[in-house]
Amino acid sequence: MPAKTNYFGADESIFAEKSLLRVSHLPNEDRIIGRDDELHEIGNCMQDGLQGEAPTHAMIYGKTGTGKSLCSKFICEDLVDRAESNNVNAGYVYIDCTQQSTETKVCREMAHTLNDEETTDISVPYSGISTADYYRRLWDILDQLYNIVVVILDEIDRLDGDDILYQLSRARESGKMNDAHIGIIGISNKMRYEEKLNQRVKSSFSKRDIVFSPYDADQIREILENRSDAFYDDVLNEGVIPKVAAISAQEHGDARKAIDILRYAGEVVDNSDGETVTEEHVDMAQEREQEGRIRELIESSPNHSKFALHSIARLSLRSEKKRPEVEGSDVYEMYESICEERGSDPLTQRRLRDILDEMKFLGIINRERKSKGREGAYTTNRLLEDPEMVLRACSEM
Ligand SMILES: Nc1ncnc2c1ncn2[C@@H]1O[C@H](COP(=O)(O)OP(=O)(O)OP(=O)(O)O)[C@@H](O)[C@H]1O
Ligand SMILES: [Mg+2]
C-alpha cells in the first residue's frame, strides 16, 4: 500500500518541548532574566500586602515584549503563596483590558474570578444585573474571602473611561468594603497614558511608576538559552541564538519577537525535514516575523490607513533608493487613485495627514517637515519596512 500523505509535517521533529517557545508559557523565577530590579520594585509596592495591609499601587510602563505582563503575574503568584504562610488571604486577578474594556466587564471578571460560590453563597451571573449590582457582589466577595487582592489591569490604556480605577482605588475609603484591601498594577506601553486621566482619579489612584526598558543582546541571548530545551541537543548551530539576540536587540529589544524568531527558524527546518537550525534559517525566520507583524498591523487598520500605506509603498518602489522619501502631495495623489481602484471616496488631505501621523507613531513610517525656502514647507514620508512586503500585505486585503 502506498504511504499515506502526511499533512501535518515531519514526524521526526527537532523540537523536544515546543511549548517553551510559546508566548503563553510562564517561565519560573530562574527563567526570568535581567528583571531583578523591576521584580524588586513591583515586590516593594506589594510588600504590605503580605501582612494583609494595603499595597501601594503600581503603574508599569515599557515597550512591547519587555516582560511587563510576565513579571506582574509572577509577583502576584508569589504574593499569594507567601501571604498564605502568614495566614493572610491574598488573591489576584489578571485582566486583559483589550478584552474586558468596560467598567461592567472588569467588575464582572473580578467578581467571577475571585468568587468561591460555595463559601460566599453569592452568584455572579453573566448578564441580567446592573453594574452597581456587580460592584455590590464584588465588594461582598472581597470582604468575605480576602484580606488583600491585587488586580492587574494589563493594557490599561484600552479601558473605556476611568470609573473603574476610581471605584477600585477608593473602595475602602468610601466604606464599600471593610475587610479587604485592593492593590492595582496597571500596565501600559503608552507613556502618556496618565495625561488622559480624570483629576479625581489621579488623586485617588496614587501609585509608583516602574519603567521596563528594552532588553539588550546579552539579556535576550540568556532568555533564549534558557528556553533552548525546546530543541533536542545539537539541533541549534552555535551561532543561532547569538544571531537572533543581536538582531532583536538592534531592532526592538522585544523578547517575544526574539522567541518567535527562534521558533520560526525551527519550524522552517522542521517543515523541510532538516536536522539542524543554522544562521540562514534565522534570516528566513526574521523575514517571516516582520511580515507577520506588518500583516497583523495592516489587518487591524481601517481601510483608509491601508490605502495610505499602499500608496507610500507603491511610490517607494518607483524610486531607485532603498528607503526613499516621498512627498505628502504625491502620497495624496496616489492615495486618490487607489481609492478609485477600490471604489471608495477619498478622505480629505487633512484626514490623510492625521492617518500618516498615526503611522509615524506606530513606527511604520517616518515623517519630516522640510523647508522649501520662500515657497513654504512640505512633509516627506519614508517607509521603514520593506515596500514589497507592505505591498504584498496590503494587496491581499
Ligand atoms: N525576562 C524574561 N525572561 C524570560 N522570558 C521573558 C522575559 N521577558 C519576557 N519574556 C517572554 O517574552 C514574552 C513577552 O513578555 P511579556 O508578555 O511579559 O511582555 P510585555 O512587556 O507584557 O509586552 P506587551 O506590552 O506586548 O504586552 C513572554 O512569552 C515572556 O515569557
Ligand atoms: Mg503584556
JSON list of N, CA and C and ligand atoms in Angstrom, two decimals, residues 22-27 31-35 62-71 154-155 187 189 215 223 227 254-256 259, ligand 1:
[
{"chain": "A", "resi": 22, "resn": "ARG", "atom": "N", "xyz": [6.34, 29.07, 23.35]},
{"chain": "A", "resi": 22, "resn": "ARG", "atom": "CA", "xyz": [5.03, 29.70, 23.18]},
{"chain": "A", "resi": 22, "resn": "ARG", "atom": "C", "xyz": [4.93, 30.94, 24.04]},
{"chain": "A", "resi": 23, "resn": "VAL", "atom": "N", "xyz": [4.21, 31.93, 23.56]},
{"chain": "A", "resi": 23, "resn": "VAL", "atom": "CA", "xyz": [4.06, 33.18, 24.31]},
{"chain": "A", "resi": 23, "resn": "VAL", "atom": "C", "xyz": [3.34, 32.92, 25.64]},
{"chain": "A", "resi": 24, "resn": "SER", "atom": "N", "xyz": [2.42, 31.97, 25.62]},
{"chain": "A", "resi": 24, "resn": "SER", "atom": "CA", "xyz": [1.64, 31.72, 26.83]},
{"chain": "A", "resi": 24, "resn": "SER", "atom": "C", "xyz": [2.46, 31.03, 27.92]},
{"chain": "A", "resi": 25, "resn": "HIS", "atom": "N", "xyz": [3.65, 30.56, 27.57]},
{"chain": "A", "resi": 25, "resn": "HIS", "atom": "CA", "xyz": [4.47, 29.85, 28.55]},
{"chain": "A", "resi": 25, "resn": "HIS", "atom": "C", "xyz": [4.93, 30.79, 29.66]},
{"chain": "A", "resi": 26, "resn": "LEU", "atom": "N", "xyz": [4.65, 30.44, 30.90]},
{"chain": "A", "resi": 26, "resn": "LEU", "atom": "CA", "xyz": [5.05, 31.29, 32.03]},
{"chain": "A", "resi": 26, "resn": "LEU", "atom": "C", "xyz": [6.32, 30.71, 32.66]},
{"chain": "A", "resi": 27, "resn": "PRO", "atom": "N", "xyz": [7.47, 31.32, 32.40]},
{"chain": "A", "resi": 27, "resn": "PRO", "atom": "CA", "xyz": [8.70, 30.76, 32.95]},
{"chain": "A", "resi": 27, "resn": "PRO", "atom": "C", "xyz": [8.72, 30.90, 34.47]},
{"chain": "A", "resi": 31, "resn": "ARG", "atom": "N", "xyz": [13.94, 31.44, 35.34]},
{"chain": "A", "resi": 31, "resn": "ARG", "atom": "CA", "xyz": [13.95, 31.67, 33.90]},
{"chain": "A", "resi": 31, "resn": "ARG", "atom": "C", "xyz": [13.55, 33.10, 33.55]},
{"chain": "A", "resi": 32, "resn": "ILE", "atom": "N", "xyz": [13.26, 33.92, 34.54]},
{"chain": "A", "resi": 32, "resn": "ILE", "atom": "CA", "xyz": [13.03, 35.34, 34.27]},
{"chain": "A", "resi": 32, "resn": "ILE", "atom": "C", "xyz": [14.39, 36.03, 34.32]},
{"chain": "A", "resi": 33, "resn": "ILE", "atom": "N", "xyz": [14.80, 36.53, 33.18]},
{"chain": "A", "resi": 33, "resn": "ILE", "atom": "CA", "xyz": [16.16, 37.02, 33.05]},
{"chain": "A", "resi": 33, "resn": "ILE", "atom": "C", "xyz": [16.20, 38.54, 33.09]},
{"chain": "A", "resi": 34, "resn": "GLY", "atom": "N", "xyz": [17.20, 39.08, 33.78]},
{"chain": "A", "resi": 34, "resn": "GLY", "atom": "CA", "xyz": [17.51, 40.51, 33.66]},
{"chain": "A", "resi": 34, "resn": "GLY", "atom": "C", "xyz": [16.42, 41.44, 34.16]},
{"chain": "A", "resi": 35, "resn": "ARG", "atom": "N", "xyz": [15.55, 40.96, 35.03]},
{"chain": "A", "resi": 35, "resn": "ARG", "atom": "CA", "xyz": [14.49, 41.84, 35.51]},
{"chain": "A", "resi": 35, "resn": "ARG", "atom": "C", "xyz": [14.48, 41.90, 37.03]},
{"chain": "A", "resi": 62, "resn": "GLY", "atom": "N", "xyz": [6.41, 50.45, 29.56]},
{"chain": "A", "resi": 62, "resn": "GLY", "atom": "CA", "xyz": [7.53, 49.87, 28.82]},
{"chain": "A", "resi": 62, "resn": "GLY", "atom": "C", "xyz": [7.05, 49.41, 27.46]},
{"chain": "A", "resi": 63, "resn": "LYS", "atom": "N", "xyz": [8.01, 49.29, 26.54]},
{"chain": "A", "resi": 63, "resn": "LYS", "atom": "CA", "xyz": [7.65, 48.86, 25.19]},
{"chain": "A", "resi": 63, "resn": "LYS", "atom": "C", "xyz": [7.19, 47.41, 25.19]},
{"chain": "A", "resi": 64, "resn": "THR", "atom": "N", "xyz": [6.64, 47.01, 24.07]},
{"chain": "A", "resi": 64, "resn": "THR", "atom": "CA", "xyz": [6.12, 45.66, 23.95]},
{"chain": "A", "resi": 64, "resn": "THR", "atom": "C", "xyz": [7.23, 44.60, 24.05]},
{"chain": "A", "resi": 65, "resn": "GLY", "atom": "N", "xyz": [6.90, 43.49, 24.70]},
{"chain": "A", "resi": 65, "resn": "GLY", "atom": "CA", "xyz": [7.86, 42.39, 24.83]},
{"chain": "A", "resi": 65, "resn": "GLY", "atom": "C", "xyz": [8.98, 42.61, 25.82]},
{"chain": "A", "resi": 66, "resn": "THR", "atom": "N", "xyz": [8.77, 43.50, 26.79]},
{"chain": "A", "resi": 66, "resn": "THR", "atom": "CA", "xyz": [9.83, 43.74, 27.76]},
{"chain": "A", "resi": 66, "resn": "THR", "atom": "C", "xyz": [9.57, 43.04, 29.10]},
{"chain": "A", "resi": 67, "resn": "GLY", "atom": "N", "xyz": [8.56, 42.19, 29.13]},
{"chain": "A", "resi": 67, "resn": "GLY", "atom": "CA", "xyz": [8.35, 41.38, 30.33]},
{"chain": "A", "resi": 67, "resn": "GLY", "atom": "C", "xyz": [7.40, 41.97, 31.35]},
{"chain": "A", "resi": 68, "resn": "LYS", "atom": "N", "xyz": [6.62, 42.95, 30.96]},
{"chain": "A", "resi": 68, "resn": "LYS", "atom": "CA", "xyz": [5.73, 43.61, 31.93]},
{"chain": "A", "resi": 68, "resn": "LYS", "atom": "C", "xyz": [4.66, 42.65, 32.46]},
{"chain": "A", "resi": 69, "resn": "SER", "atom": "N", "xyz": [3.99, 41.98, 31.53]},
{"chain": "A", "resi": 69, "resn": "SER", "atom": "CA", "xyz": [2.92, 41.07, 31.97]},
{"chain": "A", "resi": 69, "resn": "SER", "atom": "C", "xyz": [3.50, 39.90, 32.74]},
{"chain": "A", "resi": 70, "resn": "LEU", "atom": "N", "xyz": [4.57, 39.37, 32.22]},
{"chain": "A", "resi": 70, "resn": "LEU", "atom": "CA", "xyz": [5.23, 38.22, 32.85]},
{"chain": "A", "resi": 70, "resn": "LEU", "atom": "C", "xyz": [5.60, 38.54, 34.30]},
{"chain": "A", "resi": 71, "resn": "CYS", "atom": "N", "xyz": [6.30, 39.64, 34.52]},
{"chain": "A", "resi": 71, "resn": "CYS", "atom": "CA", "xyz": [6.78, 39.96, 35.87]},
{"chain": "A", "resi": 71, "resn": "CYS", "atom": "C", "xyz": [5.62, 40.26, 36.81]},
{"chain": "A", "resi": 154, "resn": "ASP", "atom": "N", "xyz": [-3.97, 44.90, 32.60]},
{"chain": "A", "resi": 154, "resn": "ASP", "atom": "CA", "xyz": [-2.97, 44.92, 31.52]},
{"chain": "A", "resi": 154, "resn": "ASP", "atom": "C", "xyz": [-3.52, 45.70, 30.34]},
{"chain": "A", "resi": 155, "resn": "GLU", "atom": "N", "xyz": [-2.66, 46.50, 29.72]},
{"chain": "A", "resi": 155, "resn": "GLU", "atom": "CA", "xyz": [-3.07, 47.40, 28.64]},
{"chain": "A", "resi": 155, "resn": "GLU", "atom": "C", "xyz": [-4.20, 48.31, 29.14]},
{"chain": "A", "resi": 187, "resn": "ILE", "atom": "N", "xyz": [-0.71, 48.33, 33.63]},
{"chain": "A", "resi": 187, "resn": "ILE", "atom": "CA", "xyz": [0.38, 48.12, 32.66]},
{"chain": "A", "resi": 187, "resn": "ILE", "atom": "C", "xyz": [0.04, 48.82, 31.36]},
{"chain": "A", "resi": 189, "resn": "ASN", "atom": "N", "xyz": [1.91, 50.43, 27.42]},
{"chain": "A", "resi": 189, "resn": "ASN", "atom": "CA", "xyz": [3.10, 50.85, 26.68]},
{"chain": "A", "resi": 189, "resn": "ASN", "atom": "C", "xyz": [2.96, 52.28, 26.16]},
{"chain": "A", "resi": 215, "resn": "TYR", "atom": "N", "xyz": [15.22, 44.96, 26.16]},
{"chain": "A", "resi": 215, "resn": "TYR", "atom": "CA", "xyz": [16.34, 44.08, 26.51]},
{"chain": "A", "resi": 215, "resn": "TYR", "atom": "C", "xyz": [17.54, 44.34, 25.61]},
{"chain": "A", "resi": 223, "resn": "ILE", "atom": "N", "xyz": [17.74, 34.82, 27.71]},
{"chain": "A", "resi": 223, "resn": "ILE", "atom": "CA", "xyz": [16.33, 34.40, 27.69]},
{"chain": "A", "resi": 223, "resn": "ILE", "atom": "C", "xyz": [16.16, 33.23, 26.72]},
{"chain": "A", "resi": 227, "resn": "ARG", "atom": "N", "xyz": [15.59, 28.76, 27.13]},
{"chain": "A", "resi": 227, "resn": "ARG", "atom": "CA", "xyz": [14.49, 28.01, 26.51]},
{"chain": "A", "resi": 227, "resn": "ARG", "atom": "C", "xyz": [14.99, 27.06, 25.44]},
{"chain": "A", "resi": 254, "resn": "ASP", "atom": "N", "xyz": [12.72, 43.27, 22.04]},
{"chain": "A", "resi": 254, "resn": "ASP", "atom": "CA", "xyz": [11.45, 42.65, 22.40]},
{"chain": "A", "resi": 254, "resn": "ASP", "atom": "C", "xyz": [11.67, 41.14, 22.54]},
{"chain": "A", "resi": 255, "resn": "ALA", "atom": "N", "xyz": [11.49, 40.63, 23.76]},
{"chain": "A", "resi": 255, "resn": "ALA", "atom": "CA", "xyz": [11.74, 39.20, 24.00]},
{"chain": "A", "resi": 255, "resn": "ALA", "atom": "C", "xyz": [10.75, 38.32, 23.25]},
{"chain": "A", "resi": 256, "resn": "ARG", "atom": "N", "xyz": [9.51, 38.80, 23.13]},
{"chain": "A", "resi": 256, "resn": "ARG", "atom": "CA", "xyz": [8.50, 37.98, 22.47]},
{"chain": "A", "resi": 256, "resn": "ARG", "atom": "C", "xyz": [8.88, 37.74, 21.02]},
{"chain": "A", "resi": 259, "resn": "ILE", "atom": "N", "xyz": [11.77, 35.31, 20.72]},
{"chain": "A", "resi": 259, "resn": "ILE", "atom": "CA", "xyz": [11.34, 33.92, 20.90]},
{"chain": "A", "resi": 259, "resn": "ILE", "atom": "C", "xyz": [10.61, 33.42, 19.65]},
{"chain": "B", "resi": 1, "resn": "LIG", "atom": "N1", "xyz": [12.97, 38.45, 31.38]},
{"chain": "B", "resi": 1, "resn": "LIG", "atom": "C1", "xyz": [12.39, 37.45, 30.72]},
{"chain": "B", "resi": 1, "resn": "LIG", "atom": "N2", "xyz": [12.81, 36.19, 30.91]},
{"chain": "B", "resi": 1, "resn": "LIG", "atom": "C2", "xyz": [12.21, 35.19, 30.25]},
{"chain": "B", "resi": 1, "resn": "LIG", "atom": "N3", "xyz": [11.22, 35.34, 29.37]},
{"chain": "B", "resi": 1, "resn": "LIG", "atom": "C3", "xyz": [10.77, 36.58, 29.12]},
{"chain": "B", "resi": 1, "resn": "LIG", "atom": "C4", "xyz": [11.34, 37.69, 29.79]},
{"chain": "B", "resi": 1, "resn": "LIG", "atom": "N4", "xyz": [10.72, 38.82, 29.38]},
{"chain": "B", "resi": 1, "resn": "LIG", "atom": "C5", "xyz": [9.80, 38.44, 28.50]},
{"chain": "B", "resi": 1, "resn": "LIG", "atom": "N5", "xyz": [9.82, 37.09, 28.33]},
{"chain": "B", "resi": 1, "resn": "LIG", "atom": "C6", "xyz": [8.93, 36.33, 27.45]},
{"chain": "B", "resi": 1, "resn": "LIG", "atom": "O1", "xyz": [8.64, 37.17, 26.35]},
{"chain": "B", "resi": 1, "resn": "LIG", "atom": "C7", "xyz": [7.24, 37.20, 26.07]},
{"chain": "B", "resi": 1, "resn": "LIG", "atom": "C8", "xyz": [6.71, 38.60, 26.22]},
{"chain": "B", "resi": 1, "resn": "LIG", "atom": "O2", "xyz": [6.76, 39.04, 27.56]},
{"chain": "B", "resi": 1, "resn": "LIG", "atom": "P1", "xyz": [5.55, 39.87, 28.20]},
{"chain": "B", "resi": 1, "resn": "LIG", "atom": "O3", "xyz": [4.27, 39.34, 27.68]},
{"chain": "B", "resi": 1, "resn": "LIG", "atom": "O4", "xyz": [5.71, 39.90, 29.66]},
{"chain": "B", "resi": 1, "resn": "LIG", "atom": "O5", "xyz": [5.84, 41.30, 27.57]},
{"chain": "B", "resi": 1, "resn": "LIG", "atom": "P2", "xyz": [5.05, 42.66, 27.76]},
{"chain": "B", "resi": 1, "resn": "LIG", "atom": "O6", "xyz": [6.02, 43.66, 28.22]},
{"chain": "B", "resi": 1, "resn": "LIG", "atom": "O7", "xyz": [3.85, 42.42, 28.61]},
{"chain": "B", "resi": 1, "resn": "LIG", "atom": "O8", "xyz": [4.63, 43.01, 26.27]},
{"chain": "B", "resi": 1, "resn": "LIG", "atom": "P3", "xyz": [3.28, 43.71, 25.70]},
{"chain": "B", "resi": 1, "resn": "LIG", "atom": "O9", "xyz": [3.41, 45.17, 26.01]},
{"chain": "B", "resi": 1, "resn": "LIG", "atom": "O10", "xyz": [3.33, 43.44, 24.24]},
{"chain": "B", "resi": 1, "resn": "LIG", "atom": "O11", "xyz": [2.13, 43.06, 26.37]},
{"chain": "B", "resi": 1, "resn": "LIG", "atom": "C9", "xyz": [6.60, 36.20, 27.01]},
{"chain": "B", "resi": 1, "resn": "LIG", "atom": "O12", "xyz": [6.46, 34.98, 26.32]},
{"chain": "B", "resi": 1, "resn": "LIG", "atom": "C10", "xyz": [7.59, 36.06, 28.13]},
{"chain": "B", "resi": 1, "resn": "LIG", "atom": "O13", "xyz": [7.51, 34.80, 28.69]}
]
